[in-house]
Coordinates of C-alpha atoms and ligand atoms in Angstrom, one line a residue:
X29 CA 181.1 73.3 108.8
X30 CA 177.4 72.8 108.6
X31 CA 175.0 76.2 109.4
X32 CA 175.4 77.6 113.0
X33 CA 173.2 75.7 115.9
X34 CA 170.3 77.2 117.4
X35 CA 170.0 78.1 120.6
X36 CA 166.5 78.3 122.7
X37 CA 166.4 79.9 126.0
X38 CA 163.0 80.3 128.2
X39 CA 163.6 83.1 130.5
X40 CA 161.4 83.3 133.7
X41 CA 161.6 85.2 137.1
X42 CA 163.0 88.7 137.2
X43 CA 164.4 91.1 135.2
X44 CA 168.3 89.6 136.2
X45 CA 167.4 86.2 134.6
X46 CA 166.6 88.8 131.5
X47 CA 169.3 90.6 131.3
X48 CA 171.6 87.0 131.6
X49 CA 169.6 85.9 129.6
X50 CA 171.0 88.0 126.8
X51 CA 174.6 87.6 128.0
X52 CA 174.1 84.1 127.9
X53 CA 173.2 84.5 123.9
X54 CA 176.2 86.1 123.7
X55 CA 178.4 83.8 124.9
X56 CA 176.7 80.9 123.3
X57 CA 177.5 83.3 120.4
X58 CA 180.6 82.7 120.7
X59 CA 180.4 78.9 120.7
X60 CA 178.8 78.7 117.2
X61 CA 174.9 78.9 118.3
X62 CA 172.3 81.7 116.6
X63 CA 169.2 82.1 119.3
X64 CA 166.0 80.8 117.5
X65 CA 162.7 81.9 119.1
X66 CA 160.9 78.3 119.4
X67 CA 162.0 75.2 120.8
X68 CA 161.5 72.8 117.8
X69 CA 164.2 73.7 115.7
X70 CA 166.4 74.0 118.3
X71 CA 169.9 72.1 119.4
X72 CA 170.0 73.3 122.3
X73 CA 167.4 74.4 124.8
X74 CA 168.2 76.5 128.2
X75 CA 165.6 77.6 131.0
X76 CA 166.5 80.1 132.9
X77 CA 164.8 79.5 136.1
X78 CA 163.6 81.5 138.9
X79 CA 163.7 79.9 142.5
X80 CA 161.5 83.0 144.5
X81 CA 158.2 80.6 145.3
X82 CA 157.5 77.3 145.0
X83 CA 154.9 77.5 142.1
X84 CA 158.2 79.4 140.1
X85 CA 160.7 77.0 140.9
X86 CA 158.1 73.6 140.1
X87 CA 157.0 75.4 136.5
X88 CA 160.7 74.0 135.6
X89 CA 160.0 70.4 135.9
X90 CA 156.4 70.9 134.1
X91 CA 158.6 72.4 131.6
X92 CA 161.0 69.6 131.3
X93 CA 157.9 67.6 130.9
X94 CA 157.1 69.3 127.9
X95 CA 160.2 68.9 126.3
X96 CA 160.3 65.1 126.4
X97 CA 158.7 64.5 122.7
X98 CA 161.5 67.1 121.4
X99 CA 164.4 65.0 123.3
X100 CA 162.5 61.8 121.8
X101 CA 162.5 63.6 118.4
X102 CA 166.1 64.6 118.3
X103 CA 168.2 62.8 120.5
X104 CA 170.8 65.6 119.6
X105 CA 169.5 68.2 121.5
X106 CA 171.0 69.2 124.9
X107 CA 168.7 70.5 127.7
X108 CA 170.3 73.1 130.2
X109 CA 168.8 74.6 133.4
X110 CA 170.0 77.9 134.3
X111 CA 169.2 80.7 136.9
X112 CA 168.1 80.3 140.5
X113 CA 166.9 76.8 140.6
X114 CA 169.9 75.3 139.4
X115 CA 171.4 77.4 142.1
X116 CA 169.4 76.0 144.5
X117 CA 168.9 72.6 143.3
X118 CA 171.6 71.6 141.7
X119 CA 172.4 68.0 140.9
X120 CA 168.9 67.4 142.0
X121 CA 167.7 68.5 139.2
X122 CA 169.7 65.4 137.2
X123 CA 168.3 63.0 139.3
X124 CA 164.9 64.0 139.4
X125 CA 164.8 65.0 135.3
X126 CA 168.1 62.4 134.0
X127 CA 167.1 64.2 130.2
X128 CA 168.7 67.2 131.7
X129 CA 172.9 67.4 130.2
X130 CA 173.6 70.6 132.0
X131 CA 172.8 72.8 135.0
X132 CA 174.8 76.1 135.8
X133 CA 174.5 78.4 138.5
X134 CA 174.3 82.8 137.9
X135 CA 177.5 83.2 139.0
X136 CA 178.8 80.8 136.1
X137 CA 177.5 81.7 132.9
X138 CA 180.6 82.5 131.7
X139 CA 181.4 78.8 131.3
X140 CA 178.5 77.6 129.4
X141 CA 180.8 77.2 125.9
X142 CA 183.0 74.8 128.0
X143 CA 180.3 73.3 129.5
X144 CA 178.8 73.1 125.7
X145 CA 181.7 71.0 124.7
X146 CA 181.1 68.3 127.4
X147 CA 177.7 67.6 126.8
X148 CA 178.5 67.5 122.8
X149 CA 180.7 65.0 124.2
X150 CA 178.0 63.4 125.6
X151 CA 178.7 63.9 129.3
X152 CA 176.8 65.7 131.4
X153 CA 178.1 68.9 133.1
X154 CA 177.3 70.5 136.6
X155 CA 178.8 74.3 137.9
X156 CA 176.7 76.0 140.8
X157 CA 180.1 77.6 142.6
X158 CA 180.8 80.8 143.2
X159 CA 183.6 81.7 141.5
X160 CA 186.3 84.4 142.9
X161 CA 186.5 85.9 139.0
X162 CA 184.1 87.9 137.3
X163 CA 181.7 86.5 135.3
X164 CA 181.2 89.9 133.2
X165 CA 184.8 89.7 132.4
X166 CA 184.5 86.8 131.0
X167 CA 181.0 86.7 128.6
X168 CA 182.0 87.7 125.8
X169 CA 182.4 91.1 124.0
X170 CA 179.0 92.3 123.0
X171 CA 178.5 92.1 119.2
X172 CA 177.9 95.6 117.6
X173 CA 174.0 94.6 116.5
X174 CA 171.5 97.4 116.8
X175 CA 169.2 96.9 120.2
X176 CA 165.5 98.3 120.5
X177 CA 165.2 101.5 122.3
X178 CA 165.3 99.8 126.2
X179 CA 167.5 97.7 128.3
X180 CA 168.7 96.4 132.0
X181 CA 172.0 96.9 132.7
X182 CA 172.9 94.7 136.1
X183 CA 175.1 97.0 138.1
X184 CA 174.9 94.7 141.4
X185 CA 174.3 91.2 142.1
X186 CA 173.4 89.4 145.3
X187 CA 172.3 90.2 148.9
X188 CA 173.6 90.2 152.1
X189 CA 170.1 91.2 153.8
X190 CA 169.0 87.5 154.6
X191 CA 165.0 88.6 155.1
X192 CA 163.7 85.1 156.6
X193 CA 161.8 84.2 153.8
X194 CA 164.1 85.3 150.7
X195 CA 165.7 82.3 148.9
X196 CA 167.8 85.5 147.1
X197 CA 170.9 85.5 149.3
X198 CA 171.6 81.5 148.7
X199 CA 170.7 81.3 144.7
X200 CA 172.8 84.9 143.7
X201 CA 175.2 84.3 146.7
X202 CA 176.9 87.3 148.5
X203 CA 176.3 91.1 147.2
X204 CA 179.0 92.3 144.5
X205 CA 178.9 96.0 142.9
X206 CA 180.6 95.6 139.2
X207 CA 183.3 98.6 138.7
X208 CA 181.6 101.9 138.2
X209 CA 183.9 102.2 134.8
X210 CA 183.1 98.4 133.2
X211 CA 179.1 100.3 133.7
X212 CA 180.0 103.0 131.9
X213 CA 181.6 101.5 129.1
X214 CA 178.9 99.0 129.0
X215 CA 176.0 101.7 129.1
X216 CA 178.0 103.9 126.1
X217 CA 178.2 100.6 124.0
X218 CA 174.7 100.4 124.4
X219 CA 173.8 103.3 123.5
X220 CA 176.0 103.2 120.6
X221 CA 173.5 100.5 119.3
X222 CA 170.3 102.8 119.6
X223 CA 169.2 102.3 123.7
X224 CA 168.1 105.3 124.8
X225 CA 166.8 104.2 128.3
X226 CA 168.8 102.1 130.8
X227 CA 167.6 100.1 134.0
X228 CA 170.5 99.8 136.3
X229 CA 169.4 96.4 137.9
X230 CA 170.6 95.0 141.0
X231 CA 168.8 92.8 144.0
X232 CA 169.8 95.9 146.1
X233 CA 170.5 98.1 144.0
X234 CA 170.9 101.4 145.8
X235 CA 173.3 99.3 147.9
X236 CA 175.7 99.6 145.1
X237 CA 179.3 100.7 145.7
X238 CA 181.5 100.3 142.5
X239 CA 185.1 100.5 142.2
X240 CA 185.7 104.4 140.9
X241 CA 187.2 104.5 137.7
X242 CA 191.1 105.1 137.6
X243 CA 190.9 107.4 134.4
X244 CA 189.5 110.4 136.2
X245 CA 191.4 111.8 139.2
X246 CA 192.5 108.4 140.6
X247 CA 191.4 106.3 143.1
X248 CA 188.9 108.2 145.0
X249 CA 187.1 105.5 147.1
X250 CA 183.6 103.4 145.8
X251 CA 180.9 105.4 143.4
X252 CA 177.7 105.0 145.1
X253 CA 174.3 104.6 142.9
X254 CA 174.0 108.2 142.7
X255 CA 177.0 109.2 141.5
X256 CA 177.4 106.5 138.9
X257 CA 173.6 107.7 137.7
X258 CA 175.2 111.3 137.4
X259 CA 177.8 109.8 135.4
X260 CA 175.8 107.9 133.0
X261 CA 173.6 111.4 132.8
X262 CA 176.5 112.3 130.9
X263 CA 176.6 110.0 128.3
X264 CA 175.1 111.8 124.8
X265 CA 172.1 110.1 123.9
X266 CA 171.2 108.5 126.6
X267 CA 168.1 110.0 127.7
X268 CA 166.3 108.3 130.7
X269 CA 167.8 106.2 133.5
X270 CA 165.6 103.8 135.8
X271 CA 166.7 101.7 138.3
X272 CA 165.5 98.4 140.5
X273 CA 165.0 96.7 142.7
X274 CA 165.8 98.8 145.7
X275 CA 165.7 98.5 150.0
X276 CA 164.4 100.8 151.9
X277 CA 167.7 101.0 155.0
X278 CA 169.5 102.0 151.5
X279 CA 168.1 104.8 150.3
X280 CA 170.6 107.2 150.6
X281 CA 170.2 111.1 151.1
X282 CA 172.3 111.4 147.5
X283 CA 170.3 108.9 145.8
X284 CA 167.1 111.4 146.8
X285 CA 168.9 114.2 146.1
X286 CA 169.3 112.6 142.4
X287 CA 165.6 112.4 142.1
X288 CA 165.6 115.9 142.7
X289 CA 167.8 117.4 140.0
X290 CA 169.0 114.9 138.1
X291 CA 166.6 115.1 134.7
X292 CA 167.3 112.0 133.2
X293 CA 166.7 109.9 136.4
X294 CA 162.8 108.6 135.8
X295 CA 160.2 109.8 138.1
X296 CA 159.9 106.1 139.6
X297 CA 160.8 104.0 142.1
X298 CA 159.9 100.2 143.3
X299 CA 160.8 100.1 147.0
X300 CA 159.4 97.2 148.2
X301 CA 158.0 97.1 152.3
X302 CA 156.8 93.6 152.2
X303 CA 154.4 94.2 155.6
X304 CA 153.1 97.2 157.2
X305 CA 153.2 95.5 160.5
X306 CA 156.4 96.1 162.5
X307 CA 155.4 92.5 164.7
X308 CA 155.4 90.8 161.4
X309 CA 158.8 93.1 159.9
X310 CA 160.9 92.3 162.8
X311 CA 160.1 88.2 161.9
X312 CA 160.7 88.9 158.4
X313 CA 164.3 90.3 159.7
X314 CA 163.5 93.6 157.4
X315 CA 165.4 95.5 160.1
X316 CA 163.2 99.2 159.3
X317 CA 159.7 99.5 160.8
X318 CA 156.7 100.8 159.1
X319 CA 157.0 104.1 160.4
X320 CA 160.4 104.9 158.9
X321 CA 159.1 103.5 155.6
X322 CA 156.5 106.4 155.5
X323 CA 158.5 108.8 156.5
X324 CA 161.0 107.9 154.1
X325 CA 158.4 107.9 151.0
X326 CA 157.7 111.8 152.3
X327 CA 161.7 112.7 152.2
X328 CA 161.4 111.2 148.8
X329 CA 158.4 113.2 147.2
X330 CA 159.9 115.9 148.6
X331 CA 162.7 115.5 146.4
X332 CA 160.1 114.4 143.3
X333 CA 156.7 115.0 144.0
X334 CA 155.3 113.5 140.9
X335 CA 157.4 110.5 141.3
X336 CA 155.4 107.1 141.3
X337 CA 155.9 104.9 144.2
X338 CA 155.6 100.8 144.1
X339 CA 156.3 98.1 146.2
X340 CA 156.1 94.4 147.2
X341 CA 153.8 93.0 149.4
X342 CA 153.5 89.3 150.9
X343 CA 150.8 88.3 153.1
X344 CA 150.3 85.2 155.1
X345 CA 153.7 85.6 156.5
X346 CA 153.7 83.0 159.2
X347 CA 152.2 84.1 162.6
X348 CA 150.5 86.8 160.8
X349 CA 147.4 88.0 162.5
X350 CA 144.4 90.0 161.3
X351 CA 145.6 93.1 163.4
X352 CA 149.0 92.5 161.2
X353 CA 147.0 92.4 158.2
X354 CA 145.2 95.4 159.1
X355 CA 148.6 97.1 159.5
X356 CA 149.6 96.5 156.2
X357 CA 146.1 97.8 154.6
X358 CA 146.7 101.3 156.8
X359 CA 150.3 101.3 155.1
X360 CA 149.2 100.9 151.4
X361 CA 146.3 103.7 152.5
X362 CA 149.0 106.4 153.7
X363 CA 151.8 105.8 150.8
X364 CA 148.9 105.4 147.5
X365 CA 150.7 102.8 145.2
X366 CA 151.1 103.6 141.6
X367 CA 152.3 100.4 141.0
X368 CA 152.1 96.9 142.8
X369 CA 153.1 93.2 143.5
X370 CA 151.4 91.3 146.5
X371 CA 152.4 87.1 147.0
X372 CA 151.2 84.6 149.1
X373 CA 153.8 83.7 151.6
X374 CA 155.2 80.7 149.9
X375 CA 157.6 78.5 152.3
X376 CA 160.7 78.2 150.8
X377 CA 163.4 75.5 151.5
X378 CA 166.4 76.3 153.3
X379 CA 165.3 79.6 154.8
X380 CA 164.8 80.4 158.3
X381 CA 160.8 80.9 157.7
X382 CA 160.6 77.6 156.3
X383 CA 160.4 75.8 159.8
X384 CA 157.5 78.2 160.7
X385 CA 153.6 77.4 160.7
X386 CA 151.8 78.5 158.2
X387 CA 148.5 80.9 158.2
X388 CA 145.5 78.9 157.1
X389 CA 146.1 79.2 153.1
X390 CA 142.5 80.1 152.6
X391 CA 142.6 83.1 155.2
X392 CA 146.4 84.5 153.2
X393 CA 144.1 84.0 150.2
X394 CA 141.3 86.4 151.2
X395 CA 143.9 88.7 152.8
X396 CA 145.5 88.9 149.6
X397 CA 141.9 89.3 147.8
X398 CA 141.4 92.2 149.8
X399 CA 145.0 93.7 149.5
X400 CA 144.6 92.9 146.0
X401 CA 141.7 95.4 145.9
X402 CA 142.7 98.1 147.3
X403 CA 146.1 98.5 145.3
X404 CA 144.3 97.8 142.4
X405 CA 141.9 101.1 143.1
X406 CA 145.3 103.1 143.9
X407 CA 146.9 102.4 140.7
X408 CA 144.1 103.0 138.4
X409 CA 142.9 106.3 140.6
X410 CA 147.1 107.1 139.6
X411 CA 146.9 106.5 136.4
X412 CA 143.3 107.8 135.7
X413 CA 145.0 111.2 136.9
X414 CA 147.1 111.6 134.2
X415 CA 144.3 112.5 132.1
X416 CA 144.9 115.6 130.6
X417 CA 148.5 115.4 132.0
X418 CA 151.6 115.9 129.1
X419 CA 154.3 113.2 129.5
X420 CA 157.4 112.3 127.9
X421 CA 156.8 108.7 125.8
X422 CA 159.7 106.2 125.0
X423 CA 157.9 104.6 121.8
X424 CA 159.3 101.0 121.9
X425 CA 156.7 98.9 119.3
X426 CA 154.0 98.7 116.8
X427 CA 150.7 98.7 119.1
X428 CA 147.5 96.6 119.0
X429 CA 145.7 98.8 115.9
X430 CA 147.1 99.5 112.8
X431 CA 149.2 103.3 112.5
X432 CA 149.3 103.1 116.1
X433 CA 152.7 102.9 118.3
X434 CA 152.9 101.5 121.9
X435 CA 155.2 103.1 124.8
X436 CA 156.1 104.2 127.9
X437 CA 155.4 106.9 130.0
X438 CA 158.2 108.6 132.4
X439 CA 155.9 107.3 135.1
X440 CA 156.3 103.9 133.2
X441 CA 153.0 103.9 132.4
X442 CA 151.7 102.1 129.3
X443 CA 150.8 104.8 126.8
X444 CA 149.4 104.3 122.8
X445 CA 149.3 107.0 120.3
X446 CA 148.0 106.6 116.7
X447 CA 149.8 108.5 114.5
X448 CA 151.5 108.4 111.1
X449 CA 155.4 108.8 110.9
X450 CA 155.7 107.5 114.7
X451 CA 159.1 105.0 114.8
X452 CA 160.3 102.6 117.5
X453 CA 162.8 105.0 119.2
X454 CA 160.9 108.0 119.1
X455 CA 161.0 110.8 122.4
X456 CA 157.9 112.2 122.3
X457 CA 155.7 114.8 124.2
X458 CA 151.9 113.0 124.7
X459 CA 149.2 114.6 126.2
X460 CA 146.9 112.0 127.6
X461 CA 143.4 111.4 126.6
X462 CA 141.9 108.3 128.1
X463 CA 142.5 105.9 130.6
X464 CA 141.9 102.1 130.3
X465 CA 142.3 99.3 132.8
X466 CA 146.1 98.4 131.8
X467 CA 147.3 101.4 129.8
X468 CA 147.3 105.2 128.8
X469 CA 145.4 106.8 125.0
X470 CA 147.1 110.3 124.1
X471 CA 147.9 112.0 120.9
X472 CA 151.0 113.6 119.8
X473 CA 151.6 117.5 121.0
X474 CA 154.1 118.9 118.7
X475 CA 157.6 120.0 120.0
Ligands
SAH28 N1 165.4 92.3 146.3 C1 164.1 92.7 146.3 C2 163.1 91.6 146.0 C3 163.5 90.3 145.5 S1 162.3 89.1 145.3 C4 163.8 93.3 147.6 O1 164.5 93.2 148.6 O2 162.7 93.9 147.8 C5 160.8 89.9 144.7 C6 159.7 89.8 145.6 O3 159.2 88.5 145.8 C7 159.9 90.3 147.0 O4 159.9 91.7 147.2 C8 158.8 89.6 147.8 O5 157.7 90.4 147.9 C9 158.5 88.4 147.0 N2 159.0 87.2 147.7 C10 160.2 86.8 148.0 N3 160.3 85.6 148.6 C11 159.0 85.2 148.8 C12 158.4 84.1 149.4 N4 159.1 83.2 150.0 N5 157.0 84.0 149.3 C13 156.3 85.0 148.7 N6 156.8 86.1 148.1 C14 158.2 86.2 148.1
SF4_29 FE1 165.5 88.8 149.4 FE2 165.4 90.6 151.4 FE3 167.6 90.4 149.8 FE4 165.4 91.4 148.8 S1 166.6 92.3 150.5 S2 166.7 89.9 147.8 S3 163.7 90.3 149.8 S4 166.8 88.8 151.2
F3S30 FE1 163.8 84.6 140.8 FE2 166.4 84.4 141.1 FE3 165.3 86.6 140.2 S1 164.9 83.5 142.5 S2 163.3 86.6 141.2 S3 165.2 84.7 139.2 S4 167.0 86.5 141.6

């Protein structure tokens, strides 16, 4: 047999298409292929695609573009679309592109190496179901390589929540919880291989409800989010927990409680609110209002006062008014943002807000100029406070200057430290010194 192929994925959208990314590896593992990190030596390219606004989902095609001279070059190679917009698109995408051999949904991944075979075969080969099995179950066995210090761990998959203008609930189907013991077992091989720090990652995450594990004391009805975080708390070695991306009518009374006491559960939280306006909420089908969103940030720092709150914004959601707009600015004012991402309303095929008018594009683009603003002030007032501050760092790379290492904070701030001796992997205490636009300077205290 000649020397294994090479695989080449491009990885776009959120952290999910990361984490399959990986799995994807891993079963293409399994199939003969080694990943390479640049397209032209490879024999097989996949883009795993991201379907959440139009300029996401059209970045494919300019992509595919792109690739043309390779596929010229080496008629040999097999082009794959992944992720969301095969999910969305699918045999579209083999009309529109014909270089494309294979397209294949999230909730199939686990039969790329079959899929593999027929396009070797010279076929192409199409899968955007939904199958009844598991796909985890299927990818195969992680190998036993050594990992960096960091990585996502999807616990939950999919959404039932239908907001009007959320193309989520159609690409990664209805919402699935994987079996609180398959997580565990998962996070321990992990950590086997040097993680330290796990992000649970789900679309709703703090919807999750896992099957509990049998070992223990039988069948004792679904783990929620906070009691599988208690359980992975447990695990020796594993030293900080994170987890994202979560809704706000699922915050649970536990899951705060966890803030509260549960040490290795990060002092963070992306809770997304989309609109402070409750006019422009209810046509988003959010089903909480703006008031309840405040008052659930408060029973939250109550729990963790230091904790570090972010969120999603859109603006320009259609029918949005000034006063809507104004709404959403008093919102950001009364919960100070530590971290933030704000969108253009971008229409998006197939859901309900699609057959809306649109906001003048030029008025959604000041709005979000001005929205922009502001949260940008909040996170760098934030972050400038932790001058002076000590905080745990996860060191994770080499940084910019020589001798110094790059990390993150339990705040998940960006934090470099020069110092000699400092490895990837290191827990270390920082005490910060200065604050720059995108991350944190501090030096070393000793333990
Ligand atoms: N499950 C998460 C978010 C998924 S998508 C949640 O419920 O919050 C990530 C973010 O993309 C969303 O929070 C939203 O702010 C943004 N987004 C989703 N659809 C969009 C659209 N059609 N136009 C603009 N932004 C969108
Ligand atoms: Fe999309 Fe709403 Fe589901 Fe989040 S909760 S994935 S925004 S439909
Ligand atoms: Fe994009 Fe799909 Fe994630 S649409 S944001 S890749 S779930």
């Amino acid at each position: 047999m000649a020397g294994a192929k090479k695989l080449y994925i491009k990885t776009y959208g959120c952290q999910m298409n990361v984490y399959d990314s990986e799995r994807m590896a891993e079963a293409m593992g399994g199939a003969g292929y080694v990943e390479t990190d640049t397209p032209d030596d490879a024999d097989m390219i996949l883009l795993n695609t991201c379907h959440i606004r139009e300029k996401a989902a059209e970045k494919v095609y300019s992509e595919l573009g792109r690739m043309k001279p390779l596929k010229a070059a080496k008629p040999d190679l097999k082009i794959g679309v992944a992720g969301c917009v095969a999910q969305a698109e699918g045999d579209e995408i083999l009309r529109r592109q014909p270089m494309v051999d294979l397209v294949v949904g999230p909730q199939s991944y686990h039969r790329l190496p079959t899929m593999e075979a027929r396009v070797r075969a010279g076929a192409t080969a199409l899968d955007t179901e939904f199958p009844a099995e598991d796909k985890f179950d299927h990818l195969a066995a992680r190998p036993k390589a050594q990992r960096g210090p960091t990585a996502f761990l999807t616990v939950q998959e999919g959404c039932d929540k239908f907001c009007a203008f959320c193309v989520v609930p159609y690409t990664r189907g209805a919402e699935v919880s994987r079996p609180a013991g398959k997580v565990l077992a998962e996070a321990r091989d992990l950590v086997a291989r040097g993680v330290r720090e796990i992000t649970l990652l789900g679309q709703n995450v703090n919807a999750y409800h896992g099957e509990a594990p049998q070992a223990t004391n039988g069948p004792d009805g679904d783990w929620s989010l906070a009691r599988l975080i208690r359980a992975l708390a447990e695990i020796d070695g594993l030293d900080r927990i994170r987890y994202t991306t979560s809704h706000p009518n699922d915050m649970t009374n536990d899951l705060i409680a966890a803030h509260g006491d549960c040490d290795k559960l990060m002092p963070y939280l992306h809770l997304p609110v989309q609109s402070g306006s409750d006019r422009v909420l209810k046509a988003m089908n959010r089903k909480h209002d703006a008031e309840s969103y405040l008052r659930l940030i408060e029973r939250i720092r109550a729990a963790r006062p230091d904790i570090l709150i972010s969120g999603d914004f859109i603006v320009g959601f259609p029918g949005e008014t000034e006063a809507d707009f104004a709404d959403t600015m008093a919102l950001v004012e009364a919960v100070r943002y530590g971290q933030c991402y704000s969108f253009k309303y971008s229409a998006r095929p197939g859901t309900p807000a699609a057959e809306r008018a649109l906001v003048d594009p030029q008025v959604a683009g000041d709005r979000l100029a001005r929205l922009q603003a502001l949260l940008t002030r909040q996170q760098r007032e934030i972050q400038d406070a932790m001058v002076g501050r000590t905080v745990s760092v996860l060191f994770e790379r080499p940084g910019r200057l020589a001798g110094q290492m790059a990390g993150k904070s339990d705040h998940l701030h960006a934090v470099h430290v020069a110092a000699p001796g400092l490895a990837t992997g290191d827990l270390r205490t920082v005490r910060i010194t200065e604050s720059a636009p995108n991350s944190l300077a501090g030096e070393l205290i000793a333990a």
